[in-house]
Amino acid sequence: MVTLTEPTVKTTPTGAALGAVVAGVDASRPVGPQTILHLKQALLEHHLLLFQRQTLTDEQLLAFATYFGSLFVPPAEIPVLAFRPGEPPPIVVTIAHGAQEHEDLGNHELAPHSDHHWTPCPSSGALMHALEVPSQGGDTHWLNLVLAYEELDPATKERIADLQLITYNPFLSDHSLPAAKYRLAPQPLVSPVYPHPLVRTHPQSGQKILYLDADTEVEIVGLAPSEGAQLIETLRQHLNQPRFYYQHRWSVGDLVFWDNQSTLHYRPAFDPAARRVMKRVSLAGSRPF
């Protein structure tokens, strides 16, 4: 018989725009119901939870993740990270650089984004566990999209309240061309597209979210291209403010659980000679509304 642990759990805010450090949880062991409920509420409040000094196998990472929801499985025809045509997507994704025994996903900058924004039901959250980290660099920054929405002026909130946004799949972009940030002219579709509200409502908290990546190619439904591009550029300038961010310096054993609906995450480029190995699990989400 497995005994569930119900330790004293302490949650300490990071002091930044989002995030809290959780003490008193061993994610490698079964966890009791009161602890899980506490963590679910803390995630709604802080958007990101950090569990330090965790030692986890893939199976233990999956077991802990599924306390918080079902696993994200993308539609077969829509590429995502670690996608291979004709193969089922991995449930535990290895995000590695400099480790030949793992898939090398590079050391380049990853612009602020939410995962799976271009799918019909983007993932609700993700858990990432640090196995190897560089001595310098390789930090991840998270952006609070609820706070970013709240800090918009009333006129902008009214203007964008009912707009629908198409986010185009970056894994289908032609990387030989300069990256587009807005689709100014119609193009043949190579994959289905799914408009989502530009102002999304969080399905648990009811908070409003400015549901926009910082760099991915997008298009606002029903607006003239020039008007849509100008509006998106204005909103992205608003997002690009340090007061909305939390910067995380990784340590081996860190487990970060973030709400993918209410945040963006960003990784600057780091030393190409460095090794960085992470394991990530994504949780299923619902259709944005």
Tab-separated table of C-alpha atoms in Angstrom:
chain	number	residue	atom	x	y	z
A	1	MET	CA	0.000	0.000	0.000
A	2	VAL	CA	1.324	3.435	-0.992
A	3	THR	CA	1.255	6.064	1.724
A	4	LEU	CA	0.438	9.569	0.513
A	5	THR	CA	2.546	12.337	1.995
A	6	GLU	CA	0.899	15.492	3.320
A	7	PRO	CA	3.874	17.626	4.371
A	8	THR	CA	3.729	21.248	5.410
A	9	VAL	CA	3.926	23.067	2.083
A	10	LYS	CA	5.308	26.600	1.992
A	11	THR	CA	4.821	28.871	-1.031
A	12	THR	CA	7.018	31.984	-1.270
A	13	PRO	CA	6.501	34.533	-4.081
A	14	THR	CA	9.568	35.334	-6.167
A	15	GLY	CA	8.991	39.087	-5.811
A	16	ALA	CA	8.851	39.420	-9.613
A	17	ALA	CA	5.782	39.776	-11.837
A	18	LEU	CA	4.946	36.095	-11.382
A	19	GLY	CA	6.192	32.907	-9.792
A	20	ALA	CA	6.522	31.299	-6.381
A	21	VAL	CA	9.012	28.875	-4.817
A	22	VAL	CA	7.415	25.786	-3.265
A	23	ALA	CA	9.033	24.018	-0.311
A	24	GLY	CA	7.880	20.791	1.278
A	25	VAL	CA	7.033	18.761	-1.844
A	26	ASP	CA	8.965	15.745	-3.128
A	27	ALA	CA	7.672	15.309	-6.678
A	28	SER	CA	9.192	11.822	-6.920
A	29	ARG	CA	6.706	10.424	-4.377
A	30	PRO	CA	2.901	10.156	-4.260
A	31	VAL	CA	1.414	13.407	-2.961
A	32	GLY	CA	-1.745	13.825	-0.902
A	33	PRO	CA	-4.972	15.536	-1.998
A	34	GLN	CA	-4.644	18.639	0.178
A	35	THR	CA	-1.184	19.299	-1.225
A	36	ILE	CA	-2.392	18.927	-4.815
A	37	LEU	CA	-5.308	21.289	-4.199
A	38	HIS	CA	-2.929	23.785	-2.574
A	39	LEU	CA	-0.595	23.622	-5.598
A	40	LYS	CA	-3.448	24.057	-8.080
A	41	GLN	CA	-4.595	27.189	-6.260
A	42	ALA	CA	-1.030	28.489	-6.009
A	43	LEU	CA	-0.559	28.043	-9.773
A	44	LEU	CA	-3.692	30.108	-10.438
A	45	GLU	CA	-2.394	32.827	-8.138
A	46	HIS	CA	1.283	32.893	-9.213
A	47	HIS	CA	1.169	31.408	-12.775
A	48	LEU	CA	4.482	29.580	-12.139
A	49	LEU	CA	5.731	27.269	-9.379
A	50	LEU	CA	9.364	26.316	-8.712
A	51	PHE	CA	10.249	23.073	-6.932
A	52	GLN	CA	13.966	22.892	-6.147
A	53	ARG	CA	16.356	19.935	-5.720
A	54	GLN	CA	14.068	17.371	-7.372
A	55	THR	CA	15.462	14.039	-8.598
A	56	LEU	CA	13.018	12.477	-11.064
A	57	THR	CA	12.862	9.704	-13.609
A	58	ASP	CA	10.670	10.219	-16.664
A	59	GLU	CA	8.037	8.012	-15.040
A	60	GLN	CA	8.066	10.062	-11.829
A	61	LEU	CA	7.842	13.318	-13.795
A	62	LEU	CA	4.795	11.959	-15.650
A	63	ALA	CA	3.180	10.704	-12.447
A	64	PHE	CA	3.528	14.113	-10.782
A	65	ALA	CA	2.376	16.024	-13.885
A	66	THR	CA	-0.832	14.023	-14.222
A	67	TYR	CA	-2.056	15.142	-10.792
A	68	PHE	CA	-2.791	18.405	-12.621
A	69	GLY	CA	-4.451	17.160	-15.792
A	70	SER	CA	-4.290	14.888	-18.799
A	71	LEU	CA	-1.276	14.933	-21.079
A	72	PHE	CA	-1.206	17.142	-24.184
A	73	VAL	CA	-1.346	15.158	-27.409
A	74	PRO	CA	-1.246	17.358	-30.542
A	75	PRO	CA	-3.305	16.541	-33.644
A	76	ALA	CA	-1.318	14.217	-35.896
A	77	GLU	CA	-1.257	16.718	-38.783
A	78	ILE	CA	0.024	19.679	-36.740
A	79	PRO	CA	3.797	19.790	-36.068
A	80	VAL	CA	5.041	20.750	-32.598
A	81	LEU	CA	8.407	20.506	-30.851
A	82	ALA	CA	10.019	17.044	-31.361
A	83	PHE	CA	7.468	16.190	-34.107
A	84	ARG	CA	8.494	13.438	-36.534
A	85	PRO	CA	6.246	12.630	-39.523
A	86	GLY	CA	4.600	9.250	-39.140
A	87	GLU	CA	5.643	8.855	-35.501
A	88	PRO	CA	3.638	9.490	-32.340
A	89	PRO	CA	4.913	12.583	-30.530
A	90	PRO	CA	6.984	11.901	-27.402
A	91	ILE	CA	5.136	12.484	-24.150
A	92	VAL	CA	8.318	13.464	-22.314
A	93	VAL	CA	10.172	15.873	-24.609
A	94	THR	CA	13.937	16.190	-24.246
A	95	ILE	CA	15.116	19.773	-24.769
A	96	ALA	CA	18.864	19.511	-25.114
A	97	HIS	CA	21.948	21.256	-26.445
A	98	GLY	CA	25.488	19.925	-26.511
A	99	ALA	CA	24.498	16.408	-25.404
A	100	GLN	CA	25.074	13.990	-28.245
A	101	GLU	CA	23.046	11.254	-26.576
A	102	HIS	CA	19.991	13.522	-26.857
A	103	GLU	CA	18.436	15.469	-29.709
A	104	ASP	CA	20.240	18.791	-30.087
A	105	LEU	CA	17.680	21.617	-30.231
A	106	GLY	CA	20.217	24.420	-30.350
A	107	ASN	CA	21.433	27.275	-28.193
A	108	HIS	CA	19.763	30.044	-30.203
A	109	GLU	CA	17.332	32.613	-28.837
A	110	LEU	CA	13.717	31.520	-28.457
A	111	ALA	CA	11.422	34.552	-28.612
A	112	PRO	CA	8.641	34.919	-25.992
A	113	HIS	CA	5.883	32.453	-26.838
A	114	SER	CA	3.252	30.138	-25.416
A	115	ASP	CA	3.448	26.512	-26.471
A	116	HIS	CA	1.043	25.113	-29.070
A	117	HIS	CA	-0.741	28.449	-29.657
A	118	TRP	CA	-1.473	27.373	-33.250
A	119	THR	CA	-3.361	24.200	-32.294
A	120	PRO	CA	-7.139	23.919	-31.720
A	121	CYS	CA	-6.683	23.302	-27.971
A	122	PRO	CA	-3.312	24.644	-26.811
A	123	SER	CA	-1.701	22.993	-23.810
A	124	SER	CA	-2.790	24.333	-20.424
A	125	GLY	CA	0.577	24.066	-18.736
A	126	ALA	CA	3.981	22.434	-18.705
A	127	LEU	CA	6.493	21.038	-16.254
A	128	MET	CA	10.219	21.211	-17.073
A	129	HIS	CA	12.944	19.466	-15.090
A	130	ALA	CA	16.592	20.551	-15.299
A	131	LEU	CA	19.116	17.700	-15.633
A	132	GLU	CA	22.137	19.679	-16.862
A	133	VAL	CA	22.568	23.459	-16.948
A	134	PRO	CA	25.329	25.786	-18.179
A	135	SER	CA	27.526	27.546	-15.641
A	136	GLN	CA	26.440	30.778	-17.310
A	137	GLY	CA	23.429	31.561	-19.497
A	138	GLY	CA	20.566	29.311	-20.465
A	139	ASP	CA	18.110	31.197	-18.233
A	140	THR	CA	14.390	31.154	-19.007
A	141	HIS	CA	12.212	34.249	-18.667
A	142	TRP	CA	8.441	34.067	-18.146
A	143	LEU	CA	5.991	36.895	-18.883
A	144	ASN	CA	2.717	37.464	-17.002
A	145	LEU	CA	0.003	37.898	-19.657
A	146	VAL	CA	-2.694	38.600	-17.061
A	147	LEU	CA	-0.725	41.557	-15.695
A	148	ALA	CA	0.052	42.704	-19.242
A	149	TYR	CA	-3.676	42.781	-20.024
A	150	GLU	CA	-4.541	44.563	-16.773
A	151	GLU	CA	-1.994	47.293	-17.540
A	152	LEU	CA	-3.537	48.163	-20.917
A	153	ASP	CA	-5.428	51.448	-21.124
A	154	PRO	CA	-9.254	51.245	-21.219
A	155	ALA	CA	-9.497	52.309	-24.857
A	156	THR	CA	-7.180	49.522	-25.995
A	157	LYS	CA	-9.061	46.957	-23.902
A	158	GLU	CA	-12.294	48.005	-25.569
A	159	ARG	CA	-10.730	47.924	-29.040
A	160	ILE	CA	-9.368	44.380	-28.725
A	161	ALA	CA	-12.157	42.837	-26.616
A	162	ASP	CA	-13.776	40.767	-29.366
A	163	LEU	CA	-10.931	40.264	-31.842
A	164	GLN	CA	-9.863	36.836	-33.051
A	165	LEU	CA	-6.206	36.056	-33.714
A	166	ILE	CA	-4.679	33.412	-35.975
A	167	THR	CA	-1.225	32.276	-34.856
A	168	TYR	CA	0.605	30.505	-37.681
A	169	ASN	CA	2.618	27.386	-36.927
A	170	PRO	CA	6.326	28.349	-36.700
A	171	PHE	CA	7.348	24.738	-37.385
A	172	LEU	CA	5.906	25.159	-40.900
A	173	SER	CA	7.689	28.428	-41.661
A	174	ASP	CA	10.220	28.714	-44.474
A	175	HIS	CA	13.351	29.375	-42.418
A	176	SER	CA	15.310	30.375	-45.523
A	177	LEU	CA	13.272	33.608	-45.566
A	178	PRO	CA	13.226	36.441	-43.011
A	179	ALA	CA	10.771	35.621	-40.231
A	180	ALA	CA	7.397	37.327	-40.679
A	181	LYS	CA	5.618	38.752	-37.635
A	182	TYR	CA	2.326	39.511	-39.359
A	183	ARG	CA	0.678	37.939	-42.428
A	184	LEU	CA	0.125	40.905	-44.713
A	185	ALA	CA	-1.017	38.994	-47.809
A	186	PRO	CA	-3.011	35.766	-48.288
A	187	GLN	CA	-0.912	32.631	-48.722
A	188	PRO	CA	-1.845	29.015	-49.482
A	189	LEU	CA	-2.430	27.212	-46.199
A	190	VAL	CA	-0.161	24.235	-45.547
A	191	SER	CA	-1.942	23.320	-42.319
A	192	PRO	CA	-5.287	24.097	-40.669
A	193	VAL	CA	-5.480	27.371	-38.730
A	194	TYR	CA	-7.438	28.012	-35.557
A	195	PRO	CA	-8.484	31.555	-34.601
A	196	HIS	CA	-8.433	32.170	-30.852
A	197	PRO	CA	-9.510	35.235	-28.865
A	198	LEU	CA	-6.873	37.935	-28.640
A	199	VAL	CA	-8.247	38.516	-25.145
A	200	ARG	CA	-8.620	35.079	-23.647
A	201	THR	CA	-10.488	34.200	-20.451
A	202	HIS	CA	-8.637	31.843	-18.119
A	203	PRO	CA	-10.799	28.697	-17.819
A	204	GLN	CA	-10.258	28.354	-14.058
A	205	SER	CA	-9.652	31.839	-12.637
A	206	GLY	CA	-11.782	33.847	-15.098
A	207	GLN	CA	-8.965	36.391	-15.467
A	208	LYS	CA	-8.479	38.137	-18.796
A	209	ILE	CA	-5.292	37.331	-20.722
A	210	LEU	CA	-3.560	39.206	-23.549
A	211	TYR	CA	-3.160	36.031	-25.571
A	212	LEU	CA	-0.375	37.030	-27.964
A	213	ASP	CA	3.127	35.711	-28.629
A	214	ALA	CA	5.895	38.265	-28.984
A	215	ASP	CA	7.325	37.222	-32.346
A	216	THR	CA	5.317	34.458	-34.051
A	217	GLU	CA	3.564	35.253	-37.342
A	218	VAL	CA	-0.059	36.197	-36.677
A	219	GLU	CA	-3.125	37.731	-38.340
A	220	ILE	CA	-6.199	39.403	-36.850
A	221	VAL	CA	-9.406	38.123	-38.408
A	222	GLY	CA	-11.457	40.814	-40.135
A	223	LEU	CA	-8.974	43.707	-39.915
A	224	ALA	CA	-7.190	45.247	-42.879
A	225	PRO	CA	-3.588	43.971	-42.933
A	226	SER	CA	-2.039	47.376	-42.260
A	227	GLU	CA	-4.383	48.066	-39.336
A	228	GLY	CA	-3.868	44.609	-37.866
A	229	ALA	CA	-0.092	44.775	-38.176
A	230	GLN	CA	0.030	48.181	-36.500
A	231	LEU	CA	-2.174	47.027	-33.626
A	232	ILE	CA	-0.102	43.885	-33.046
A	233	GLU	CA	3.125	45.894	-33.081
A	234	THR	CA	1.687	48.262	-30.459
A	235	LEU	CA	0.616	45.356	-28.251
A	236	ARG	CA	4.004	43.674	-28.608
A	237	GLN	CA	5.780	46.851	-27.586
A	238	HIS	CA	3.556	46.852	-24.509
A	239	LEU	CA	4.501	43.236	-23.740
A	240	ASN	CA	8.206	44.013	-24.012
A	241	GLN	CA	8.548	45.549	-20.549
A	242	PRO	CA	10.745	44.122	-17.752
A	243	ARG	CA	8.001	44.709	-15.180
A	244	PHE	CA	5.987	41.829	-16.670
A	245	TYR	CA	8.832	39.268	-16.445
A	246	TYR	CA	10.385	36.753	-14.069
A	247	GLN	CA	13.906	35.586	-14.968
A	248	HIS	CA	14.814	32.103	-13.787
A	249	ARG	CA	18.425	31.022	-13.336
A	250	TRP	CA	18.333	27.230	-13.581
A	251	SER	CA	19.975	24.857	-11.123
A	252	VAL	CA	20.199	21.103	-11.563
A	253	GLY	CA	17.083	19.545	-10.021
A	254	ASP	CA	14.812	22.543	-10.593
A	255	LEU	CA	11.281	21.584	-11.619
A	256	VAL	CA	9.257	24.505	-12.982
A	257	PHE	CA	5.501	24.165	-13.490
A	258	TRP	CA	3.963	27.024	-15.449
A	259	ASP	CA	0.528	27.966	-16.708
A	260	ASN	CA	0.893	28.005	-20.490
A	261	GLN	CA	-2.406	29.882	-20.863
A	262	SER	CA	-1.406	32.961	-18.850
A	263	THR	CA	2.311	33.238	-19.604
A	264	LEU	CA	4.891	33.480	-22.343
A	265	HIS	CA	8.387	32.056	-21.946
A	266	TYR	CA	11.626	33.197	-23.525
A	267	ARG	CA	15.210	31.909	-23.674
A	268	PRO	CA	18.119	34.103	-24.774
A	269	ALA	CA	20.922	32.554	-26.786
A	270	PHE	CA	23.682	30.967	-24.723
A	271	ASP	CA	27.227	29.611	-25.169
A	272	PRO	CA	27.258	27.078	-28.028
A	273	ALA	CA	29.896	25.058	-26.128
A	274	ALA	CA	27.623	24.615	-23.096
A	275	ARG	CA	25.513	21.544	-22.271
A	276	ARG	CA	21.890	22.067	-21.310
A	277	VAL	CA	19.455	19.154	-20.878
A	278	MET	CA	15.822	19.486	-19.798
A	279	LYS	CA	12.798	17.184	-19.742
A	280	ARG	CA	9.364	18.679	-20.447
A	281	VAL	CA	5.814	17.378	-20.110
A	282	SER	CA	2.827	19.370	-21.390
A	283	LEU	CA	-0.737	19.150	-20.087
A	284	ALA	CA	-3.881	19.116	-22.211
A	285	GLY	CA	-5.863	22.335	-22.527
A	286	SER	CA	-9.294	23.392	-23.706
A	287	ARG	CA	-10.533	25.477	-26.612
A	288	PRO	CA	-9.751	29.134	-25.765
A	289	PHE	CA	-12.711	31.399	-25.140
